[in-house]
mmCIF file of C-alpha atoms and ligand atoms in Angstrom:
data_model
loop_
_atom_site.group_PDB
_atom_site.id
_atom_site.type_symbol
_atom_site.label_atom_id
_atom_site.label_comp_id
_atom_site.label_asym_id
_atom_site.label_seq_id
_atom_site.Cartn_x
_atom_site.Cartn_y
_atom_site.Cartn_z
ATOM 1 C CA UNK A 1213 62.474 -149.933 -121.941
ATOM 2 C CA UNK A 1214 62.114 -146.305 -123.330
ATOM 3 C CA UNK A 1215 60.588 -143.798 -121.099
ATOM 4 C CA UNK A 1216 57.341 -142.506 -122.506
ATOM 5 C CA UNK A 1217 57.994 -139.970 -125.394
ATOM 6 C CA UNK A 1218 55.707 -139.015 -128.162
ATOM 7 C CA UNK A 1219 57.015 -135.719 -129.494
ATOM 8 C CA UNK A 1220 55.702 -136.539 -132.860
ATOM 9 C CA UNK A 1221 52.141 -138.017 -133.802
ATOM 10 C CA UNK A 1222 51.508 -139.236 -137.383
ATOM 11 C CA UNK A 1223 54.918 -138.043 -138.242
ATOM 12 C CA UNK A 1224 54.193 -134.260 -137.915
ATOM 13 C CA UNK A 1225 54.894 -131.898 -135.205
ATOM 14 C CA UNK A 1226 51.949 -132.065 -132.695
ATOM 15 C CA UNK A 1227 49.426 -129.202 -132.345
ATOM 16 C CA UNK A 1228 49.599 -129.427 -128.486
ATOM 17 C CA UNK A 1229 52.361 -130.623 -126.284
ATOM 18 C CA UNK A 1230 51.694 -130.686 -122.524
ATOM 19 C CA UNK A 1231 54.897 -131.877 -120.463
ATOM 20 C CA UNK A 1232 54.832 -132.567 -116.648
ATOM 21 C CA UNK A 1233 51.881 -130.434 -115.716
ATOM 22 C CA UNK A 1234 51.232 -129.980 -112.175
ATOM 23 C CA UNK A 1235 48.390 -128.097 -110.773
ATOM 24 C CA UNK A 1236 47.900 -127.429 -106.868
ATOM 25 C CA UNK A 1237 45.273 -126.131 -104.571
ATOM 26 C CA UNK A 1238 46.307 -122.972 -102.565
ATOM 27 C CA UNK A 1239 46.818 -125.175 -99.581
ATOM 28 C CA UNK A 1240 49.726 -126.934 -101.462
ATOM 29 C CA UNK A 1241 47.622 -130.256 -102.181
ATOM 30 C CA UNK A 1242 48.508 -131.351 -105.706
ATOM 31 C CA UNK A 1243 45.479 -132.444 -107.943
ATOM 32 C CA UNK A 1244 47.365 -132.683 -111.321
ATOM 33 C CA UNK A 1245 50.771 -134.365 -110.916
ATOM 34 C CA UNK A 1246 53.156 -134.492 -113.832
ATOM 35 C CA UNK A 1247 50.707 -134.913 -116.800
ATOM 36 C CA UNK A 1248 52.042 -135.376 -120.378
ATOM 37 C CA UNK A 1249 49.546 -134.985 -123.123
ATOM 38 C CA UNK A 1250 50.112 -134.717 -126.887
ATOM 39 C CA UNK A 1251 47.527 -133.861 -129.510
ATOM 40 C CA UNK A 1252 48.338 -134.082 -133.278
ATOM 41 C CA UNK A 1253 46.787 -132.179 -135.976
ATOM 42 C CA UNK A 1254 43.279 -133.206 -136.940
ATOM 43 C CA UNK A 1255 43.432 -135.794 -134.127
ATOM 44 C CA UNK A 1256 40.832 -136.669 -131.626
ATOM 45 C CA UNK A 1257 42.201 -137.528 -128.258
ATOM 46 C CA UNK A 1258 39.857 -138.664 -125.470
ATOM 47 C CA UNK A 1259 40.547 -138.087 -121.788
ATOM 48 C CA UNK A 1260 38.672 -140.549 -119.509
ATOM 49 C CA UNK A 1261 38.687 -141.609 -115.811
ATOM 50 C CA UNK A 1262 36.578 -141.494 -112.836
ATOM 51 C CA UNK A 1263 34.896 -138.363 -111.305
ATOM 52 C CA UNK A 1264 37.595 -136.275 -109.561
ATOM 53 C CA UNK A 1265 40.567 -137.734 -111.350
ATOM 54 C CA UNK A 1266 41.435 -134.374 -112.844
ATOM 55 C CA UNK A 1267 40.145 -134.230 -116.453
ATOM 56 C CA UNK A 1268 38.464 -130.952 -116.272
ATOM 57 C CA UNK A 1269 41.417 -129.285 -114.302
ATOM 58 C CA UNK A 1270 43.704 -130.514 -116.926
ATOM 59 C CA UNK A 1271 41.414 -129.045 -119.722
ATOM 60 C CA UNK A 1272 41.310 -125.695 -117.841
ATOM 61 C CA UNK A 1273 45.011 -125.610 -117.172
ATOM 62 C CA UNK A 1274 45.894 -126.009 -120.816
ATOM 63 C CA UNK A 1275 44.018 -122.985 -121.814
ATOM 64 C CA UNK A 1276 45.226 -121.206 -118.697
ATOM 65 C CA UNK A 1277 41.543 -120.892 -117.260
ATOM 66 C CA UNK A 1278 42.075 -122.348 -113.889
ATOM 67 C CA UNK A 1279 39.723 -121.065 -111.186
ATOM 68 C CA UNK A 1280 41.192 -118.816 -108.516
ATOM 69 C CA UNK A 1281 41.533 -122.003 -106.000
ATOM 70 C CA UNK A 1282 43.939 -123.683 -108.182
ATOM 71 C CA UNK A 1283 47.258 -122.698 -109.701
ATOM 72 C CA UNK A 1284 49.735 -124.328 -112.348
ATOM 73 C CA UNK A 1285 52.872 -124.867 -110.431
ATOM 74 C CA UNK A 1286 55.135 -126.323 -113.097
ATOM 75 C CA UNK A 1287 55.180 -127.937 -116.598
ATOM 76 C CA UNK A 1288 55.149 -126.703 -120.130
ATOM 77 C CA UNK A 1289 52.296 -126.198 -122.477
ATOM 78 C CA UNK A 1290 53.318 -125.692 -126.154
ATOM 79 C CA UNK A 1291 50.445 -124.987 -128.756
ATOM 80 C CA UNK A 1292 51.162 -124.641 -132.425
ATOM 81 C CA UNK A 1293 54.727 -123.597 -131.689
ATOM 82 C CA UNK A 1294 53.769 -121.160 -128.978
ATOM 83 C CA UNK A 1295 54.646 -121.166 -125.288
ATOM 84 C CA UNK A 1296 51.136 -120.798 -123.598
ATOM 85 C CA UNK A 1297 52.743 -120.532 -120.070
ATOM 86 C CA UNK A 1298 54.821 -117.386 -121.104
ATOM 87 C CA UNK A 1299 51.755 -115.684 -122.612
ATOM 88 C CA UNK A 1300 50.238 -112.555 -120.905
ATOM 89 C CA UNK A 1301 46.485 -112.436 -120.251
ATOM 90 C CA UNK A 1302 45.966 -110.130 -123.323
ATOM 91 C CA UNK A 1303 47.652 -112.694 -125.445
ATOM 92 C CA UNK A 1304 45.663 -115.505 -123.994
ATOM 93 C CA UNK A 1305 42.350 -113.555 -124.625
ATOM 94 C CA UNK A 1306 43.518 -113.242 -128.231
ATOM 95 C CA UNK A 1307 44.153 -117.083 -128.344
ATOM 96 C CA UNK A 1308 41.028 -118.319 -126.677
ATOM 97 C CA UNK A 1309 37.959 -118.395 -128.953
ATOM 98 C CA UNK A 1310 40.293 -117.657 -131.990
ATOM 99 C CA UNK A 1311 42.816 -120.630 -131.878
ATOM 100 C CA UNK A 1312 41.502 -122.693 -128.908
ATOM 101 C CA UNK A 1313 37.792 -123.058 -128.192
ATOM 102 C CA UNK A 1314 35.951 -124.857 -125.394
ATOM 103 C CA UNK A 1315 32.634 -126.518 -125.214
ATOM 104 C CA UNK A 1316 31.072 -127.475 -121.864
ATOM 105 C CA UNK A 1317 28.596 -129.918 -120.474
ATOM 106 C CA UNK A 1318 25.624 -127.635 -119.933
ATOM 107 C CA UNK A 1319 25.053 -125.473 -122.954
ATOM 108 C CA UNK A 1320 22.050 -123.730 -121.407
ATOM 109 C CA UNK A 1321 24.100 -122.733 -118.393
ATOM 110 C CA UNK A 1322 26.927 -121.377 -120.766
ATOM 111 C CA UNK A 1323 24.624 -119.356 -122.833
ATOM 112 C CA UNK A 1324 23.617 -116.012 -121.604
ATOM 113 C CA UNK A 1325 19.667 -116.265 -121.401
ATOM 114 C CA UNK A 1326 19.134 -112.471 -121.758
ATOM 115 C CA UNK A 1327 21.183 -112.304 -124.941
ATOM 116 C CA UNK A 1328 20.198 -113.334 -128.291
ATOM 117 C CA UNK A 1329 21.698 -116.273 -130.227
ATOM 118 C CA UNK A 1330 23.218 -113.969 -132.768
ATOM 119 C CA UNK A 1331 24.976 -111.831 -130.245
ATOM 120 C CA UNK A 1332 26.629 -114.877 -128.620
ATOM 121 C CA UNK A 1333 27.795 -116.461 -131.885
ATOM 122 C CA UNK A 1334 28.924 -113.129 -133.292
ATOM 123 C CA UNK A 1335 31.231 -112.332 -130.296
ATOM 124 C CA UNK A 1336 34.194 -114.321 -131.483
ATOM 125 C CA UNK A 1337 33.742 -113.039 -135.060
ATOM 126 C CA UNK A 1338 33.786 -109.478 -134.007
ATOM 127 C CA UNK A 1339 36.421 -109.990 -131.180
ATOM 128 C CA UNK A 1340 38.851 -111.990 -133.171
ATOM 129 C CA UNK A 1341 38.009 -111.390 -136.903
ATOM 130 C CA UNK A 1342 36.961 -107.708 -136.647
ATOM 131 C CA UNK A 1343 33.765 -108.318 -138.542
ATOM 132 C CA UNK A 1344 31.186 -105.357 -138.503
ATOM 133 C CA UNK A 1345 27.669 -106.125 -137.299
ATOM 134 C CA UNK A 1346 26.038 -106.904 -140.854
ATOM 135 C CA UNK A 1347 28.895 -109.150 -141.956
ATOM 136 C CA UNK A 1348 28.809 -110.957 -138.423
ATOM 137 C CA UNK A 1349 25.095 -111.486 -138.843
ATOM 138 C CA UNK A 1350 25.496 -113.079 -142.292
ATOM 139 C CA UNK A 1351 28.281 -115.237 -141.100
ATOM 140 C CA UNK A 1352 26.218 -116.245 -137.884
ATOM 141 C CA UNK A 1353 23.370 -117.395 -140.203
ATOM 142 C CA UNK A 1354 25.844 -119.535 -142.104
ATOM 143 C CA UNK A 1355 27.197 -120.957 -139.013
ATOM 144 C CA UNK A 1356 23.925 -121.724 -137.490
ATOM 145 C CA UNK A 1357 22.904 -123.398 -140.876
ATOM 146 C CA UNK A 1358 26.158 -125.394 -140.851
ATOM 147 C CA UNK A 1359 25.544 -127.074 -137.475
ATOM 148 C CA UNK A 1360 22.074 -128.153 -138.532
ATOM 149 C CA UNK A 1361 19.867 -125.342 -137.131
ATOM 150 C CA UNK A 1362 16.703 -125.019 -139.027
ATOM 151 C CA UNK A 1363 15.540 -121.442 -139.990
ATOM 152 C CA UNK A 1364 18.867 -120.003 -138.988
ATOM 153 C CA UNK A 1365 17.961 -116.392 -139.742
ATOM 154 C CA UNK A 1366 14.976 -116.751 -137.385
ATOM 155 C CA UNK A 1367 16.824 -118.780 -134.779
ATOM 156 C CA UNK A 1368 19.607 -116.106 -134.778
ATOM 157 C CA UNK A 1369 17.272 -113.703 -133.247
ATOM 158 C CA UNK A 1370 15.917 -115.933 -130.609
ATOM 159 C CA UNK A 1371 17.009 -115.842 -127.070
ATOM 160 C CA UNK A 1372 18.942 -118.591 -125.767
ATOM 161 C CA UNK A 1373 16.444 -119.728 -123.028
ATOM 162 C CA UNK A 1374 14.023 -120.355 -125.899
ATOM 163 C CA UNK A 1375 16.377 -123.330 -127.191
ATOM 164 C CA UNK A 1376 16.212 -126.869 -126.413
ATOM 165 C CA UNK A 1377 19.407 -128.584 -124.921
ATOM 166 C CA UNK A 1378 20.337 -130.006 -128.379
ATOM 167 C CA UNK A 1379 19.761 -126.605 -130.035
ATOM 168 C CA UNK A 1380 21.767 -124.820 -127.478
ATOM 169 C CA UNK A 1381 24.811 -127.221 -127.818
ATOM 170 C CA UNK A 1382 24.515 -126.649 -131.515
ATOM 171 C CA UNK A 1383 24.680 -122.782 -130.907
ATOM 172 C CA UNK A 1384 27.610 -123.417 -128.584
ATOM 173 C CA UNK A 1385 29.276 -125.434 -131.284
ATOM 174 C CA UNK A 1386 28.755 -122.689 -133.815
ATOM 175 C CA UNK A 1387 30.137 -120.040 -131.559
ATOM 176 C CA UNK A 1388 33.165 -122.177 -130.687
ATOM 177 C CA UNK A 1389 33.940 -122.795 -134.558
ATOM 178 C CA UNK A 1390 33.091 -119.135 -135.470
ATOM 179 C CA UNK A 1391 36.614 -117.852 -135.492
ATOM 180 C CA UNK A 1392 38.078 -121.142 -137.066
ATOM 181 C CA UNK A 1393 40.091 -122.581 -134.012
ATOM 182 C CA UNK A 1394 42.640 -125.301 -134.439
ATOM 183 C CA UNK A 1395 41.879 -126.978 -131.054
ATOM 184 C CA UNK A 1396 38.428 -127.717 -129.585
ATOM 185 C CA UNK A 1397 38.466 -128.758 -125.890
ATOM 186 C CA UNK A 1398 34.960 -130.461 -125.333
ATOM 187 C CA UNK A 1399 34.401 -131.442 -121.733
ATOM 188 C CA UNK A 1400 31.511 -133.767 -121.431
ATOM 189 C CA UNK A 1401 29.791 -131.978 -124.460
ATOM 190 C CA UNK A 1402 26.921 -134.507 -124.716
ATOM 191 C CA UNK A 1403 26.485 -135.840 -121.149
ATOM 192 C CA UNK A 1404 23.527 -133.495 -120.466
ATOM 193 C CA UNK A 1405 21.747 -134.647 -123.868
ATOM 194 C CA UNK A 1406 19.445 -137.309 -124.468
ATOM 195 C CA UNK A 1407 20.950 -140.348 -126.608
ATOM 196 C CA UNK A 1408 19.558 -139.434 -130.052
ATOM 197 C CA UNK A 1409 20.648 -135.810 -129.648
ATOM 198 C CA UNK A 1410 24.115 -136.994 -128.271
ATOM 199 C CA UNK A 1411 24.586 -138.914 -131.577
ATOM 200 C CA UNK A 1412 23.526 -135.751 -133.559
ATOM 201 C CA UNK A 1413 26.066 -133.601 -131.762
ATOM 202 C CA UNK A 1414 28.901 -136.217 -132.111
ATOM 203 C CA UNK A 1415 28.206 -136.590 -135.748
ATOM 204 C CA UNK A 1416 28.355 -132.740 -136.108
ATOM 205 C CA UNK A 1417 31.657 -132.571 -134.125
ATOM 206 C CA UNK A 1418 33.042 -135.243 -136.660
ATOM 207 C CA UNK A 1419 31.980 -133.102 -139.584
ATOM 208 C CA UNK A 1420 33.564 -129.996 -138.009
ATOM 209 C CA UNK A 1421 36.756 -131.854 -137.769
ATOM 210 C CA UNK A 1422 36.753 -132.973 -141.290
ATOM 211 C CA UNK A 1423 35.678 -129.557 -142.613
ATOM 212 C CA UNK A 1424 37.991 -127.396 -140.547
ATOM 213 C CA UNK A 1425 41.081 -129.783 -139.896
ATOM 214 C CA UNK A 1426 40.215 -129.394 -136.262
ATOM 215 C CA UNK A 1427 41.913 -131.274 -133.302
ATOM 216 C CA UNK A 1428 39.727 -132.212 -130.512
ATOM 217 C CA UNK A 1429 40.265 -133.048 -126.898
ATOM 218 C CA UNK A 1430 37.277 -135.017 -125.765
ATOM 219 C CA UNK A 1431 36.518 -135.580 -122.129
ATOM 220 C CA UNK A 1432 33.839 -137.933 -121.443
ATOM 221 C CA UNK A 1433 32.755 -140.917 -119.117
ATOM 222 C CA UNK A 1434 31.130 -142.699 -122.146
ATOM 223 C CA UNK A 1435 33.788 -145.342 -123.460
ATOM 224 C CA UNK A 1436 31.251 -146.056 -126.373
ATOM 225 C CA UNK A 1437 31.718 -142.523 -127.446
ATOM 226 C CA UNK A 1438 35.490 -142.690 -127.100
ATOM 227 C CA UNK A 1439 35.561 -145.935 -128.945
ATOM 228 C CA UNK A 1440 33.568 -144.402 -131.958
ATOM 229 C CA UNK A 1441 35.216 -141.083 -131.947
ATOM 230 C CA UNK A 1442 38.630 -140.798 -130.491
ATOM 231 C CA UNK A 1443 41.964 -141.724 -132.364
ATOM 232 C CA UNK A 1444 43.837 -141.981 -129.087
ATOM 233 C CA UNK A 1445 42.724 -142.033 -125.564
ATOM 234 C CA UNK A 1446 44.504 -141.257 -122.296
ATOM 235 C CA UNK A 1447 43.268 -142.647 -119.034
ATOM 236 C CA UNK A 1448 43.592 -140.517 -115.921
ATOM 237 C CA UNK A 1449 43.610 -141.531 -112.138
ATOM 238 C CA UNK A 1450 44.465 -139.345 -109.285
ATOM 239 C CA UNK A 1451 45.914 -136.512 -111.331
ATOM 240 C CA UNK A 1452 48.068 -138.906 -113.329
ATOM 241 C CA UNK A 1453 47.937 -140.434 -116.915
ATOM 242 C CA UNK A 1454 47.958 -144.278 -116.277
ATOM 243 C CA UNK A 1455 47.716 -145.430 -120.029
ATOM 244 C CA UNK A 1456 47.796 -143.659 -123.298
ATOM 245 C CA UNK A 1457 47.559 -145.043 -126.744
ATOM 246 C CA UNK A 1458 45.451 -145.783 -129.867
ATOM 247 C CA UNK A 1459 41.895 -146.179 -128.926
ATOM 248 C CA UNK A 1460 40.970 -149.377 -130.699
ATOM 249 C CA UNK A 1461 44.064 -151.216 -129.369
ATOM 250 C CA UNK A 1462 43.342 -150.106 -125.793
ATOM 251 C CA UNK A 1463 39.665 -150.997 -126.017
ATOM 252 C CA UNK A 1464 40.770 -154.534 -127.286
ATOM 253 C CA UNK A 1465 43.584 -155.275 -125.054
ATOM 254 C CA UNK A 1466 43.824 -152.644 -122.288
ATOM 255 C CA UNK A 1467 47.291 -152.791 -120.694
ATOM 256 C CA UNK A 1468 46.671 -151.053 -117.220
ATOM 257 C CA UNK A 1469 44.545 -152.913 -114.713
ATOM 258 C CA UNK A 1470 42.618 -149.599 -114.058
ATOM 259 C CA UNK A 1471 41.682 -149.206 -117.910
ATOM 260 C CA UNK A 1472 40.555 -152.818 -117.845
ATOM 261 C CA UNK A 1473 38.249 -152.123 -114.890
ATOM 262 C CA UNK A 1474 36.956 -149.023 -116.502
ATOM 263 C CA UNK A 1475 36.233 -150.894 -119.658
ATOM 264 C CA UNK A 1476 34.575 -153.785 -117.798
ATOM 265 C CA UNK A 1477 32.374 -151.289 -115.887
ATOM 266 C CA UNK A 1478 31.367 -149.505 -119.157
ATOM 267 C CA UNK A 1479 29.960 -152.739 -120.327
ATOM 268 C CA UNK A 1480 27.562 -152.864 -117.470
ATOM 269 C CA UNK A 1481 24.387 -150.780 -117.397
ATOM 270 C CA UNK A 1482 25.175 -147.164 -116.820
ATOM 271 C CA UNK A 1483 23.982 -145.311 -113.746
ATOM 272 C CA UNK A 1484 20.967 -143.020 -114.273
ATOM 273 C CA UNK A 1485 23.164 -139.893 -114.686
ATOM 274 C CA UNK A 1486 25.044 -141.584 -117.453
ATOM 275 C CA UNK A 1487 28.331 -141.897 -115.576
ATOM 276 C CA UNK A 1488 30.223 -145.174 -115.474
ATOM 277 C CA UNK A 1489 29.310 -147.891 -112.960
ATOM 278 C CA UNK A 1490 31.931 -147.607 -110.172
ATOM 279 C CA UNK A 1491 35.083 -149.679 -109.757
ATOM 280 C CA UNK A 1492 35.152 -151.397 -106.230
ATOM 281 C CA UNK A 1493 37.083 -149.092 -103.846
ATOM 282 C CA UNK A 1494 37.601 -145.467 -103.848
ATOM 283 C CA UNK A 1495 40.183 -143.264 -105.586
ATOM 284 C CA UNK A 1496 39.697 -140.177 -103.399
ATOM 285 C CA UNK A 1497 42.752 -140.955 -101.274
ATOM 286 C CA UNK A 1498 44.910 -142.072 -103.957
ATOM 287 C CA UNK A 1499 46.687 -138.641 -104.345
ATOM 288 C CA UNK A 1500 47.891 -139.037 -100.615
ATOM 289 C CA UNK A 1501 49.801 -142.018 -101.555
ATOM 290 C CA UNK A 1502 53.366 -141.120 -101.466
ATOM 291 C CA UNK A 1503 55.096 -144.603 -101.938
ATOM 292 C CA UNK A 1504 54.183 -147.078 -104.638
ATOM 293 C CA UNK A 1505 51.355 -147.281 -107.242
ATOM 294 C CA UNK A 1506 48.247 -145.069 -106.605
ATOM 295 C CA UNK A 1507 45.999 -147.669 -107.791
ATOM 296 C CA UNK A 1508 47.537 -150.414 -105.584
ATOM 297 C CA UNK A 1509 44.862 -150.361 -102.907
ATOM 298 C CA UNK A 1510 42.244 -151.051 -105.658
ATOM 299 C CA UNK A 1511 44.305 -153.394 -107.942
ATOM 300 C CA UNK A 1512 43.200 -156.976 -108.335
ATOM 301 C CA UNK A 1513 46.161 -157.815 -110.353
ATOM 302 C CA UNK A 1514 48.516 -157.024 -107.643
ATOM 303 C CA UNK A 1515 46.403 -159.027 -105.110
ATOM 304 C CA UNK A 1516 46.221 -162.170 -107.492
ATOM 305 C CA UNK A 1517 50.188 -161.926 -108.151
ATOM 306 C CA UNK A 1518 51.978 -161.542 -104.714
ATOM 307 C CA UNK A 1519 55.239 -161.362 -106.642
ATOM 308 C CA UNK A 1520 54.305 -157.786 -107.720
ATOM 309 C CA UNK A 1521 53.524 -156.597 -104.257
ATOM 310 C CA UNK A 1522 56.956 -155.396 -103.253
ATOM 311 C CA UNK A 1523 57.686 -153.272 -106.424
ATOM 312 C CA UNK A 1524 53.816 -152.064 -106.390
ATOM 313 C CA UNK A 1525 53.866 -150.818 -102.830
ATOM 314 C CA UNK A 1526 57.307 -149.333 -102.816
ATOM 315 C CA UNK A 1527 57.910 -147.632 -106.102
ATOM 316 C CA UNK A 1528 55.550 -145.676 -108.270
ATOM 317 C CA UNK A 1529 55.738 -147.003 -111.834
ATOM 318 C CA UNK A 1530 56.720 -144.506 -114.572
ATOM 319 C CA UNK A 1531 54.669 -144.106 -117.686
ATOM 320 C CA UNK A 1532 56.726 -146.134 -119.998
ATOM 321 C CA UNK A 1533 56.232 -146.811 -123.890
ATOM 322 C CA UNK A 1534 55.898 -150.528 -124.328
ATOM 323 C CA UNK A 1535 54.468 -150.541 -127.937
ATOM 324 C CA UNK A 1536 54.401 -148.060 -130.647
ATOM 325 C CA UNK A 1537 52.621 -144.877 -129.468
ATOM 326 C CA UNK A 1538 51.336 -146.769 -126.439
ATOM 327 C CA UNK A 1539 52.438 -146.136 -122.875
ATOM 328 C CA UNK A 1540 51.316 -147.561 -119.503
ATOM 329 C CA UNK A 1541 52.330 -146.830 -115.786
ATOM 330 C CA UNK A 1542 52.219 -150.168 -114.379
ATOM 331 C CA UNK A 1543 55.062 -152.732 -113.041
ATOM 332 C CA UNK A 1544 52.941 -155.566 -114.361
ATOM 333 C CA UNK A 1545 53.010 -154.233 -117.962
ATOM 334 C CA UNK A 1546 56.722 -153.400 -117.612
ATOM 335 C CA UNK A 1547 57.174 -157.149 -116.635
ATOM 336 C CA UNK A 1548 55.060 -158.223 -119.754
ATOM 337 C CA UNK A 1549 52.338 -159.735 -117.373
ATOM 338 C CA UNK A 1550 48.520 -159.526 -118.205
ATOM 339 C CA UNK A 1551 45.639 -160.417 -115.896
ATOM 340 C CA UNK A 1552 45.190 -163.678 -117.872
ATOM 341 C CA UNK A 1553 48.842 -164.480 -117.176
ATOM 342 C CA UNK A 1554 48.339 -164.860 -113.426
ATOM 343 C CA UNK A 1555 48.241 -168.380 -112.099
HETATM 344 N N1 ATP B 2411 37.557 -125.022 -108.100
HETATM 345 C C1 ATP B 2411 38.092 -125.977 -107.338
HETATM 346 N N2 ATP B 2411 38.523 -125.800 -106.132
HETATM 347 C C2 ATP B 2411 39.114 -126.667 -105.534
HETATM 348 N N3 ATP B 2411 39.309 -127.912 -105.822
HETATM 349 C C3 ATP B 2411 38.890 -128.161 -107.080
HETATM 350 C C4 ATP B 2411 38.304 -127.273 -107.962
HETATM 351 N N4 ATP B 2411 38.072 -127.770 -109.194
HETATM 352 C C5 ATP B 2411 38.491 -129.027 -109.006
HETATM 353 N N5 ATP B 2411 38.994 -129.309 -107.842
HETATM 354 C C6 ATP B 2411 39.522 -130.574 -107.361
HETATM 355 O O1 ATP B 2411 40.524 -131.036 -108.375
HETATM 356 C C7 ATP B 2411 40.241 -132.596 -108.491
HETATM 357 C C8 ATP B 2411 39.998 -132.991 -110.041
HETATM 358 O O2 ATP B 2411 38.791 -132.314 -110.350
HETATM 359 P P1 ATP B 2411 38.196 -132.324 -111.767
HETATM 360 O O3 ATP B 2411 37.022 -131.293 -111.874
HETATM 361 O O4 ATP B 2411 39.261 -132.061 -112.786
HETATM 362 O O5 ATP B 2411 37.792 -133.865 -112.008
HETATM 363 P P2 ATP B 2411 36.990 -134.541 -113.315
HETATM 364 O O6 ATP B 2411 38.014 -135.693 -113.647
HETATM 365 O O7 ATP B 2411 36.696 -133.636 -114.315
HETATM 366 O O8 ATP B 2411 35.734 -135.155 -112.621
HETATM 367 P P3 ATP B 2411 34.163 -135.301 -113.265
HETATM 368 O O9 ATP B 2411 34.314 -136.502 -114.164
HETATM 369 O O10 ATP B 2411 33.364 -135.352 -112.140
HETATM 370 O O11 ATP B 2411 33.914 -133.985 -113.996
HETATM 371 C C9 ATP B 2411 39.162 -132.849 -107.600
HETATM 372 O O12 ATP B 2411 39.707 -133.403 -106.519
HETATM 373 C C10 ATP B 2411 38.359 -131.708 -107.309
HETATM 374 O O13 ATP B 2411 37.899 -131.849 -106.081
HETATM 375 S S1 SF4 B 2412 51.744 -151.148 -110.773
HETATM 376 FE FE1 SF4 B 2412 51.160 -152.863 -109.533
HETATM 377 S S2 SF4 B 2412 49.407 -152.128 -108.281
HETATM 378 FE FE2 SF4 B 2412 49.771 -150.599 -109.821
HETATM 379 S S3 SF4 B 2412 48.441 -151.072 -111.450
HETATM 380 FE FE3 SF4 B 2412 50.242 -152.150 -111.914
HETATM 381 S S4 SF4 B 2412 50.016 -154.281 -110.815
HETATM 382 FE FE4 SF4 B 2412 48.468 -152.812 -109.987
HETATM 383 MG MG1 MG B 2413 35.031 -132.808 -115.015
#
């Protein structure tokens, strides 16, 4: 079986290619351990997994925005033919906002309450596109209109503390799209919003993707959003990708026992904070497992099929491609075993 390799998505060179990304704490503890991630042009890729699995750290690492406590220790990140790891701080500054934009969970926290909407949306236009004050204002009004903000010329003069959560996220999207980026990294962009506003924001992101040939890395706990929105999904656990492939196929026939458990939990009633119901057991010690599969202590498939135990507890599985554009890190999948096969 071929080792997982997807250097090409939809027949063309991908926009983003992350290979063997490792991120560690100052103490040396590894939190991201050899992550591969590929995003094609105009593709939406969802990154899912339990809290603490490393989704946000991966997103921050690939735009080289890691907090001081964390550092990238190895790996390569290629974006649109450019080597992101080799770039200077000045080059990265030019890239961020212009070619790679980010959207976060709490728009009201990200917006400066003491500054007017126009200043915040105009910043990338002035910084990356060199527009003067008047041109920038006209463009800000257009952008606010395009993200569905009523009375855009009036709202442009408002302070961000005067905006509702949904309006603030629309402003953040306008700012993120202002300079015409190729990649949007959206980390839980709708989690803090109520359900109706969530749907509006997702519709808006879809429109932006169509209008601007945008690629999106979407981080979310909500598998119904993944199902409705993402072309491909990658499932993360303890700093590793366990399964990656076409969303609809994974949702129909998840290959990895962890993905299966996540999907099963997502069909139950969500917790009040909108996060997934939890899978029995904890993943917090999984990074410390040095031999065998990191999911083994929680894996029902291994317990039901003793023949797997030796391999599962002694050798960590590779992320291997087992169908077109579909890869899984599990000895059972490599053996062609599914949960239903177990006697
Ligand atoms: N600033 C930081 N300093 C130290 N450790 C950190 C920092 N940020 C993240 N970590 C650690 O890195 C690991 C991955 O965290 P990360 O925030 O990427 O998880 P996540 O998958 O985004 O979780 P959530 O779904 O809760 O947002 C966790 O063990 C976390 O404690
Ligand atoms: S490798 Fe073994 S323990 Fe790990 S997920 Fe697969 S069956 Fe379970
Ligand atoms: Mg996170």
